PDB file of C-alpha atoms and ligand atoms in Angstrom:
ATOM      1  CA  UNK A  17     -30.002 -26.333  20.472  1.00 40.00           C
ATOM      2  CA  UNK A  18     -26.607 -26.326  19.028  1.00 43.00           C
ATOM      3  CA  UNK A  19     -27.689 -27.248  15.750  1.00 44.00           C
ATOM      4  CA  UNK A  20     -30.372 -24.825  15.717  1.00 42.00           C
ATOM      5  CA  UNK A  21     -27.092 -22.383  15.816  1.00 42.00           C
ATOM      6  CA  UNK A  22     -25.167 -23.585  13.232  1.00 43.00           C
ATOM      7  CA  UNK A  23     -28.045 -23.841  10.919  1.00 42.00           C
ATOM      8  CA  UNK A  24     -28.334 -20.490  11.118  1.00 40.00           C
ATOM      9  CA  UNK A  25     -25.251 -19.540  10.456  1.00 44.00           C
ATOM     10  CA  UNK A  26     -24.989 -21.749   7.073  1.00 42.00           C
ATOM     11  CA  UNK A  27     -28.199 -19.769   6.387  1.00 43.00           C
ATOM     12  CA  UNK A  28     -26.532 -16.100   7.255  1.00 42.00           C
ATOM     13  CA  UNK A  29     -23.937 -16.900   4.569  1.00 44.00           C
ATOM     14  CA  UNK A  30     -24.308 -15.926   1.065  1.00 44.00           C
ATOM     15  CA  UNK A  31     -26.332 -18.492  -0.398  1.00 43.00           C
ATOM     16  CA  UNK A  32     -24.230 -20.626  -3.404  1.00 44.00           C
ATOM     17  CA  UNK A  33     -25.378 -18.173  -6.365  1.00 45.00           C
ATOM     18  CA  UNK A  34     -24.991 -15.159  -4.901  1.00 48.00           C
ATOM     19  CA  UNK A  35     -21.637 -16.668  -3.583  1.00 49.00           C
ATOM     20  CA  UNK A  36     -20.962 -17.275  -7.029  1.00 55.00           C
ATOM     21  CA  UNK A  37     -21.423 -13.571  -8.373  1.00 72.00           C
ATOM     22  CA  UNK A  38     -18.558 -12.496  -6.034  1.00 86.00           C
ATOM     23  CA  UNK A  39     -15.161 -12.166  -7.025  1.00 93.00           C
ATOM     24  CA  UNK A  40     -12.461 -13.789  -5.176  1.00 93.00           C
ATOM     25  CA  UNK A  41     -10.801 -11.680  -3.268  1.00 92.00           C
ATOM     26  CA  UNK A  42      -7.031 -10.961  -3.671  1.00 96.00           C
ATOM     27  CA  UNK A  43      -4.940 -13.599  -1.282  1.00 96.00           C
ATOM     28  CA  UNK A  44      -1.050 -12.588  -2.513  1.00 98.00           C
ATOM     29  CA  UNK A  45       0.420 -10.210   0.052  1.00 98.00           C
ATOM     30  CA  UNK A  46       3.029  -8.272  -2.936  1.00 98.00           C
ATOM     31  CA  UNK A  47      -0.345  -7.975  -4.998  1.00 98.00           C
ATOM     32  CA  UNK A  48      -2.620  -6.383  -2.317  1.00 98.00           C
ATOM     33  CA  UNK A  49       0.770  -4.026  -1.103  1.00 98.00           C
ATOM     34  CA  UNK A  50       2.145  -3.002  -4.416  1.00 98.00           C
ATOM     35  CA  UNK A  51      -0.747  -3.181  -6.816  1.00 98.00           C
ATOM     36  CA  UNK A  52      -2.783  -1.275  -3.805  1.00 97.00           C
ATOM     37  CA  UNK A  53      -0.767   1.262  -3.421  1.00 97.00           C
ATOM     38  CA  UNK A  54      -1.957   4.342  -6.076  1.00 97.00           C
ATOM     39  CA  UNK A  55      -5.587   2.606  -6.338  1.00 96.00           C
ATOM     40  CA  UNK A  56      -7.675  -0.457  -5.350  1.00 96.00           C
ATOM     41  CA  UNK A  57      -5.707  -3.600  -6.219  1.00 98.00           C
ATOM     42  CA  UNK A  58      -8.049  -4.827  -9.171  1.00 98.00           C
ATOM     43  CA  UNK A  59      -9.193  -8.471  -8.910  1.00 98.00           C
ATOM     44  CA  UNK A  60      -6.979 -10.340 -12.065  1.00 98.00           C
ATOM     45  CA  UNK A  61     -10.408 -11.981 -13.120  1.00 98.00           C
ATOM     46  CA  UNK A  62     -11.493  -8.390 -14.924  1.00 98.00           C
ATOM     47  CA  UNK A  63      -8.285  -9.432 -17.828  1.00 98.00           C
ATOM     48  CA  UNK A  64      -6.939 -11.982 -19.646  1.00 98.00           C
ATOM     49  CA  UNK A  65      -3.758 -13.302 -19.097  1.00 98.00           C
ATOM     50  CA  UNK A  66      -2.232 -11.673 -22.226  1.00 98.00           C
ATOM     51  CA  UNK A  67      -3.343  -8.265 -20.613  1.00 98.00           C
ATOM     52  CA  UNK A  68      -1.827  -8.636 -17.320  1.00 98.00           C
ATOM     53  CA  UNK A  69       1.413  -9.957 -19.259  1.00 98.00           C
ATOM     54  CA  UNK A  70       1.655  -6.910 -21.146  1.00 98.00           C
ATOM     55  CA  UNK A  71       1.312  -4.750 -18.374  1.00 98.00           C
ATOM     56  CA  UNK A  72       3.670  -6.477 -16.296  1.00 98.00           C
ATOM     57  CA  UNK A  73       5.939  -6.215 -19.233  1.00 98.00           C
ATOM     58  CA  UNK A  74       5.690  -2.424 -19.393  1.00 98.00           C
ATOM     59  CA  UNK A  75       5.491  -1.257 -15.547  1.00 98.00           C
ATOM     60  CA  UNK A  76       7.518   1.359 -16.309  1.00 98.00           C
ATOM     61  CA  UNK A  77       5.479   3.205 -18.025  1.00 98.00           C
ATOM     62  CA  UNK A  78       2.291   2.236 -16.208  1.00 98.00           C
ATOM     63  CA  UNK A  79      -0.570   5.027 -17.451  1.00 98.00           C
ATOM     64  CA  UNK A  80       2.215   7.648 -17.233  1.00 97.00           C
ATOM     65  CA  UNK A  81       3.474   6.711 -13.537  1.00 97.00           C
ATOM     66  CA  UNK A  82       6.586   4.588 -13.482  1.00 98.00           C
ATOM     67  CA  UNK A  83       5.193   1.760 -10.849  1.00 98.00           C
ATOM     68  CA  UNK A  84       8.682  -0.565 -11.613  1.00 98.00           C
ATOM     69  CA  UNK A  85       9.226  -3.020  -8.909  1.00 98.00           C
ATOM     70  CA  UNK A  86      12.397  -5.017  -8.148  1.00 98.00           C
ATOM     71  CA  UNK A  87      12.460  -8.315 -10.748  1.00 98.00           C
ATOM     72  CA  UNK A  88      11.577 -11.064  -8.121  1.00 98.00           C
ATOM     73  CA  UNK A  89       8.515  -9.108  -6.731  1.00 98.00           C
ATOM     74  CA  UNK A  90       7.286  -8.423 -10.403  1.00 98.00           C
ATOM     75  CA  UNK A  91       7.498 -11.795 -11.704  1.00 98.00           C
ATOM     76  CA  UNK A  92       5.819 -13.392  -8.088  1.00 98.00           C
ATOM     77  CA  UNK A  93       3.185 -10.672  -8.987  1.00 98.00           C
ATOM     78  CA  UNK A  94       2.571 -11.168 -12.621  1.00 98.00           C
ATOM     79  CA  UNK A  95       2.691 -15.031 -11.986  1.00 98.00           C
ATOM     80  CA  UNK A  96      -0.348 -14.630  -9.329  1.00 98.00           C
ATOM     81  CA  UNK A  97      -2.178 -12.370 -12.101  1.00 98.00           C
ATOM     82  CA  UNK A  98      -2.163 -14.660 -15.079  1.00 98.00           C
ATOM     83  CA  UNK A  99      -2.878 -17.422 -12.533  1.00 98.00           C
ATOM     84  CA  UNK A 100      -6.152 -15.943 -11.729  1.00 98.00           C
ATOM     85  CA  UNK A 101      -6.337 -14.271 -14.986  1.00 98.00           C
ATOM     86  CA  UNK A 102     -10.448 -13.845 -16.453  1.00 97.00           C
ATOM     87  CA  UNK A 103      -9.721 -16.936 -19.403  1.00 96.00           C
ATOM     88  CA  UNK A 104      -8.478 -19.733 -16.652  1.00 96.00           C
ATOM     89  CA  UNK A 105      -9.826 -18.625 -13.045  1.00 93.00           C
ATOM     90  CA  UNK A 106     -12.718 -20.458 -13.350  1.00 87.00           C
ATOM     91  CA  UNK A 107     -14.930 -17.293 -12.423  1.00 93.00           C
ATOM     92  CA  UNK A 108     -18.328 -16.529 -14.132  1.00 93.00           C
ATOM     93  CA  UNK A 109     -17.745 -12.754 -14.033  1.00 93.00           C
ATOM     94  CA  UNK A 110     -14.229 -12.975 -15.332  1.00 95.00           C
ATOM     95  CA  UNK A 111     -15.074 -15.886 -18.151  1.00 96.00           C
ATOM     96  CA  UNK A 112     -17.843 -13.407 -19.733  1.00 96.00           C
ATOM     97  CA  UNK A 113     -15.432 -10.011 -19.294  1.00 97.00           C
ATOM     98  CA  UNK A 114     -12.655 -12.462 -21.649  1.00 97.00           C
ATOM     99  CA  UNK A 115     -15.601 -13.459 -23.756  1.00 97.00           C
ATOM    100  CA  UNK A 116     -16.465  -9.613 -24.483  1.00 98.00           C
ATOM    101  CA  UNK A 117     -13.127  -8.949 -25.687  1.00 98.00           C
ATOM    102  CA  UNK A 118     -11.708  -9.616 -29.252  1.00 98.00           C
ATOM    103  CA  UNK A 119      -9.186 -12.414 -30.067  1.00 96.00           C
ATOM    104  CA  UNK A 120      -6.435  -9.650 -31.014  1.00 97.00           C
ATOM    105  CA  UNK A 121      -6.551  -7.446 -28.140  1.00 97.00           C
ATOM    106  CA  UNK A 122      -5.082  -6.797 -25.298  1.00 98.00           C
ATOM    107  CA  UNK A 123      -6.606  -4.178 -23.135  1.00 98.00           C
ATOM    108  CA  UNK A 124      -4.733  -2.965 -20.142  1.00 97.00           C
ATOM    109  CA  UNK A 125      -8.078  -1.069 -18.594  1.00 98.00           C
ATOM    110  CA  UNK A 126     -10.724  -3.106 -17.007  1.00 98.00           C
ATOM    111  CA  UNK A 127     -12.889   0.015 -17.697  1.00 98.00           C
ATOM    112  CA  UNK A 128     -12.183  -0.610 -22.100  1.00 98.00           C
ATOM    113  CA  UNK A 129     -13.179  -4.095 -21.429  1.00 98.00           C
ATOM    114  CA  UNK A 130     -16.631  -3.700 -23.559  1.00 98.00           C
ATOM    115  CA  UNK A 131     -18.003  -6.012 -20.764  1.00 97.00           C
ATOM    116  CA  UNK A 132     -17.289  -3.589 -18.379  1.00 97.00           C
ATOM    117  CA  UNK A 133     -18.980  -0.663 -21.013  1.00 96.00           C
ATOM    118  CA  UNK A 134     -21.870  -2.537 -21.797  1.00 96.00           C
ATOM    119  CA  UNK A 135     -22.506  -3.137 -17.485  1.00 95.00           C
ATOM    120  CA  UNK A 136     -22.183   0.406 -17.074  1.00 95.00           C
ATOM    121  CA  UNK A 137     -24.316   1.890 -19.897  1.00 93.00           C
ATOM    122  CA  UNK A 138     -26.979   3.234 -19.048  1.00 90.00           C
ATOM    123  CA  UNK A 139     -26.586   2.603 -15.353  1.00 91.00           C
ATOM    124  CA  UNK A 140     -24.874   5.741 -14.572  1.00 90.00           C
ATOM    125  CA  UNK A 141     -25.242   9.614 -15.446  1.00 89.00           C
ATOM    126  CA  UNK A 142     -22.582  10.724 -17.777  1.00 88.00           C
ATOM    127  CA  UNK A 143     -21.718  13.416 -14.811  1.00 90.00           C
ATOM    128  CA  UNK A 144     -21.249  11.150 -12.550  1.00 91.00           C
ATOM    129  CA  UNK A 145     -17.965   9.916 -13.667  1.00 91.00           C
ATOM    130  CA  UNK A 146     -16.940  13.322 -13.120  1.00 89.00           C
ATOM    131  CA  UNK A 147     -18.313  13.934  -9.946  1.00 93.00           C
ATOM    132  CA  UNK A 148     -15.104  14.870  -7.355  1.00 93.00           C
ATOM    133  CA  UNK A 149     -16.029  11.480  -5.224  1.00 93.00           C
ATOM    134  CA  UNK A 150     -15.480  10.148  -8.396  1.00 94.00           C
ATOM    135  CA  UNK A 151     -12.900  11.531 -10.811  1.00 92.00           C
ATOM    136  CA  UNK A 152     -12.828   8.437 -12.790  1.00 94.00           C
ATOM    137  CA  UNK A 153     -14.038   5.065 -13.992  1.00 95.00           C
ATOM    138  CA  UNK A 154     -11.346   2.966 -12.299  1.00 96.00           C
ATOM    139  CA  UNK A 155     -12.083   4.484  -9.054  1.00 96.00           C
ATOM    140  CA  UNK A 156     -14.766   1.481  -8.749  1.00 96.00           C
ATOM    141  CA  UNK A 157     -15.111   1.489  -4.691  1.00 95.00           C
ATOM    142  CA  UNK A 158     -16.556   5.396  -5.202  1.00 95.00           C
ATOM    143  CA  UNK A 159     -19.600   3.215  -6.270  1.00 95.00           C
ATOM    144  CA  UNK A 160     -18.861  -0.226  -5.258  1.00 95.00           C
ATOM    145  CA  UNK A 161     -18.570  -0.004  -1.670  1.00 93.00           C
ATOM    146  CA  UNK A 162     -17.203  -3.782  -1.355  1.00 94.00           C
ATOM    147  CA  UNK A 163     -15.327  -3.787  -4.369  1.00 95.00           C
ATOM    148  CA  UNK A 164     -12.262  -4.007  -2.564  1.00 92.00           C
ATOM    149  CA  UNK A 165     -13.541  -7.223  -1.324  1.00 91.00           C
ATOM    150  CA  UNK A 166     -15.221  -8.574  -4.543  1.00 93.00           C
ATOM    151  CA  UNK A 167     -18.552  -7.385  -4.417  1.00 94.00           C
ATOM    152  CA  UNK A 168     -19.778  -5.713  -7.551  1.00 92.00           C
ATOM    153  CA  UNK A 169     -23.402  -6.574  -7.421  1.00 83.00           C
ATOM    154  CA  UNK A 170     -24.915  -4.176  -5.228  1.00 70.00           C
ATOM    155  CA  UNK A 171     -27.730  -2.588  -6.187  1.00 56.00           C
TER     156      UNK A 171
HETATM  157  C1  HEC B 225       2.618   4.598  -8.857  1.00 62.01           C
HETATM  158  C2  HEC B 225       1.169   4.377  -8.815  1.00 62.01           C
HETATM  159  C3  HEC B 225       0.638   3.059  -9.337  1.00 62.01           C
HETATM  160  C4  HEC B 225       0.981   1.794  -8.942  1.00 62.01           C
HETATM  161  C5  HEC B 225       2.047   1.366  -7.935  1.00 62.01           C
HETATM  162  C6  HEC B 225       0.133   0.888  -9.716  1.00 62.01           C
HETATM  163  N1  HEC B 225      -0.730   1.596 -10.493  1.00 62.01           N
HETATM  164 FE1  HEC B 225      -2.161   0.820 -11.714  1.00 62.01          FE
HETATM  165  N2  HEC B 225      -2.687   2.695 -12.281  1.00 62.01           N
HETATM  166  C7  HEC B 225      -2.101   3.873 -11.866  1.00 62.01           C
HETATM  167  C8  HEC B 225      -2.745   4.992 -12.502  1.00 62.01           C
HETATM  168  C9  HEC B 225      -2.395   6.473 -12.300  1.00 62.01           C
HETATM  169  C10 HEC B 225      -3.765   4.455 -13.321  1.00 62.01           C
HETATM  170  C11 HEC B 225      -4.787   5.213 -14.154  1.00 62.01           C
HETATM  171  C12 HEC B 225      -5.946   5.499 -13.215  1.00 62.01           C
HETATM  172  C13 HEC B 225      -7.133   6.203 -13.813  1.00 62.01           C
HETATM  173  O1  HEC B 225      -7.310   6.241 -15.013  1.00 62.01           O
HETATM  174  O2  HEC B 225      -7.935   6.692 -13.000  1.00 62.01           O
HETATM  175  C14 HEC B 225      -3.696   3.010 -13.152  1.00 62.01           C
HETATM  176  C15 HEC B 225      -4.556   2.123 -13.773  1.00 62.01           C
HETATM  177  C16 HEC B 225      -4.515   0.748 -13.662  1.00 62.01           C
HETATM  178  C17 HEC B 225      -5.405  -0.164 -14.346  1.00 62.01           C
HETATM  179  C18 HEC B 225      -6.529   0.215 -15.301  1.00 62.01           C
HETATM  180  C19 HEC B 225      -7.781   0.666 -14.555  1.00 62.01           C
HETATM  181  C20 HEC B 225      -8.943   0.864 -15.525  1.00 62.01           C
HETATM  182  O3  HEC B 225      -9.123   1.993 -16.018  1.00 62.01           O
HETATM  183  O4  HEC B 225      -9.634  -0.126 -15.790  1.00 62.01           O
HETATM  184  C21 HEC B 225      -5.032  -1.429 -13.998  1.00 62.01           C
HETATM  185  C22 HEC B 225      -5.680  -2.722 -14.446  1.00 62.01           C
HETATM  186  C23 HEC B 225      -3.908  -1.302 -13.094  1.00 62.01           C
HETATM  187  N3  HEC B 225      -3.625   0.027 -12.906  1.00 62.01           N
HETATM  188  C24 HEC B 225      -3.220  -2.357 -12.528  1.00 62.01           C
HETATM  189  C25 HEC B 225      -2.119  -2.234 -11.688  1.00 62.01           C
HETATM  190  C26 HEC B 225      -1.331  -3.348 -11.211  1.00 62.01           C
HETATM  191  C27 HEC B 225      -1.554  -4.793 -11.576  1.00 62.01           C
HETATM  192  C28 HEC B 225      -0.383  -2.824 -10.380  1.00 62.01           C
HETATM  193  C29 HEC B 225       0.703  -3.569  -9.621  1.00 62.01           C
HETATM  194  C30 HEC B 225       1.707  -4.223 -10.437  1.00 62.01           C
HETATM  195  C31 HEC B 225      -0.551  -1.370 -10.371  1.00 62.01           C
HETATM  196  N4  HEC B 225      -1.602  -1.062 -11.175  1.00 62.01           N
HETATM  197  C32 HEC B 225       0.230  -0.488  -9.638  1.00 62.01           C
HETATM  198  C33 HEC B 225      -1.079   3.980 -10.943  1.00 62.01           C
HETATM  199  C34 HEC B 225      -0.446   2.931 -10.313  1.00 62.01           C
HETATM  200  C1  HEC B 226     -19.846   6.031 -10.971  1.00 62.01           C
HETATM  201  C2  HEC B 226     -20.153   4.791 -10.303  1.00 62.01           C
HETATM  202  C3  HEC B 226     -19.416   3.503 -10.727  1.00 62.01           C
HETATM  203  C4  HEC B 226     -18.064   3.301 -10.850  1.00 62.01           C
HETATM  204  C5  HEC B 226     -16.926   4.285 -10.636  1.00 62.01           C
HETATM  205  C6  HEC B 226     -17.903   1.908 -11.208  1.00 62.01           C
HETATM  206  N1  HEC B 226     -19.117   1.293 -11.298  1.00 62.01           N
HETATM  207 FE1  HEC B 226     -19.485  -0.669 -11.709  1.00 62.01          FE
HETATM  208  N2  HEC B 226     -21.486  -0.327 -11.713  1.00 62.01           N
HETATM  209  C7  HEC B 226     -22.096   0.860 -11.370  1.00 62.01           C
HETATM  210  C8  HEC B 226     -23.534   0.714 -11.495  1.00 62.01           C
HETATM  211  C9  HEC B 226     -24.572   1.777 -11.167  1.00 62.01           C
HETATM  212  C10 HEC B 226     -23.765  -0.603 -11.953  1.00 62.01           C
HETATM  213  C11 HEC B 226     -25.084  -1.274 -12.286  1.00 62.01           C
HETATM  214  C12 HEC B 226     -25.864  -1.635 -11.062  1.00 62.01           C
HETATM  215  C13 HEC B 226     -25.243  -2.796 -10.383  1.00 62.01           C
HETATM  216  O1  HEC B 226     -25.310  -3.899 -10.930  1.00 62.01           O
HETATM  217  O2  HEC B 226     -24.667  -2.606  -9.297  1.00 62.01           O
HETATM  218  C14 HEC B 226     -22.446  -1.231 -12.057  1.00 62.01           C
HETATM  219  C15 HEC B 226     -22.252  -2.568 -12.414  1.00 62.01           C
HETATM  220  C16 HEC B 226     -21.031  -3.231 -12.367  1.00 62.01           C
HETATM  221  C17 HEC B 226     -20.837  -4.660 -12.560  1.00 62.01           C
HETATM  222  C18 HEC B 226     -21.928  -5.673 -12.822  1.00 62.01           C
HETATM  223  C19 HEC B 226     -22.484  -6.138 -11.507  1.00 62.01           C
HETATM  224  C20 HEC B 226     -23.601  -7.125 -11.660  1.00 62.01           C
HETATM  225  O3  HEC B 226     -23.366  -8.311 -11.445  1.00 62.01           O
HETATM  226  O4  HEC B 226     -24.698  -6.688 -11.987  1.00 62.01           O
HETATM  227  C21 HEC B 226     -19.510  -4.917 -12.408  1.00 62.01           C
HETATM  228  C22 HEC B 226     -18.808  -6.269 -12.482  1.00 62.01           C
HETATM  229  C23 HEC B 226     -18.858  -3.644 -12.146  1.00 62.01           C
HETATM  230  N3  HEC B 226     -19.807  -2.652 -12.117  1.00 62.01           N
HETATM  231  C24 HEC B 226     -17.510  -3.490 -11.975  1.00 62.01           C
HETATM  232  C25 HEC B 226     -16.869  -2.258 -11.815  1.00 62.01           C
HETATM  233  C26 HEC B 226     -15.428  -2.101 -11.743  1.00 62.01           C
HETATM  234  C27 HEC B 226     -14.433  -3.233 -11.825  1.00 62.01           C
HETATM  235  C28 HEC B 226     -15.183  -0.773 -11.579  1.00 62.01           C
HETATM  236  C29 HEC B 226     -13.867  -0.072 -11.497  1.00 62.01           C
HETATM  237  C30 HEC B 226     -12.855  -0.458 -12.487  1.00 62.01           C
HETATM  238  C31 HEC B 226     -16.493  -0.085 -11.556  1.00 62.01           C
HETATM  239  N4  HEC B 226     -17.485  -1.026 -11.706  1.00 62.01           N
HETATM  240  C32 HEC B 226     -16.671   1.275 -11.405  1.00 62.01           C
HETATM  241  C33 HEC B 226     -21.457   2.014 -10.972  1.00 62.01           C
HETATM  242  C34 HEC B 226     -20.075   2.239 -11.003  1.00 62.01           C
END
């Protein structure tokens, strides 16, 4: 009887590939709090590390908001970033956003990542984006409702 019961809860789960298409989810406490605070915290695999450093570099002026934190929270923060960074994580997702971008840049929006552009083409009405439960591209969980969480393929 038991093992009737665990079997099905190993088959509940999400089986190994669709396991793998999720995004793990964000596990550093300064990350979730301070990077969470004016929009979803966005999961480090989306950038490369040289992204995340140059936006930890510049936090000051972050997209016109000055989002400065005290030095020992930003470098426990930017550490955790370019640990789990799209070109060393070891995700799928992240490895082919990295691939997608040239050698030279840098981008600092997930939503420039051409990646991200070429996901999204097609997919979605140009008036959607500026819908009011919208309002803009990097407000991903209007769309993805477990994005928060690392889901992204929802259909
Ligand atoms: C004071 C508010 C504020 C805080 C705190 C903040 N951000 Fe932002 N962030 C913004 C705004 C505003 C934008 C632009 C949003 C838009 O275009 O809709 C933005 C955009 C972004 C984007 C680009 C989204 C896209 O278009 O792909 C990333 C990545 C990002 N933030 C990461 C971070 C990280 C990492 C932290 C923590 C160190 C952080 N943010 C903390 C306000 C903030
Ligand atoms: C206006 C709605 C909308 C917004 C906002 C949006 N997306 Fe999407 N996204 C879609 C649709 C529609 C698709 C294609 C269908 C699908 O695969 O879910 C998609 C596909 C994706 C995929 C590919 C999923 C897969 O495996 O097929 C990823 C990854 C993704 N989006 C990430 C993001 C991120 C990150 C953000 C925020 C920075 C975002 N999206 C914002 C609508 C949106």
């Amino acid at each position: 009887m038991r093992k009737w019961i665990i079997l099905a809860v190993l088959l509940g789960g999400a089986p190994a590939a669709l396991a793998d298409e999720r995004l793990p989810p964000i596990t550093n406490e300064a990350v979730k709090k301070e990077c969470g605070a004016c929009h979803m915290a966005f999961q480090p695999q989306f950038l490369p590390q040289r992204s995340w450093r140059k936006m930890m570099d510049g936090l000051s002026d972050h997209f016109g908001e000055d989002a400065s934190l005290p030095e020992a929270t930003r470098l426990e923060i930017a550490a955790y970033l370019e640990a789990n960074a799209g070109d060393v994580s070891g995700s799928r997702e992240g490895r082919k956003f990295v691939k997608s971008i040239a050698a030279d840049q840098s981008p600092m929006r997930i939503t420039e990542v051409p990646r991200w552009v070429g996901e999204h083409r097609g997919e979605v009405r140009e008036s959607a984006w500026s819908d009011p439960r919208v309002r803009s591209k990097a407000n991903c969980v209007a769309c993805h409702r477990g994005a928060d969480s690392g889901w992204y393929d929802d259909d």
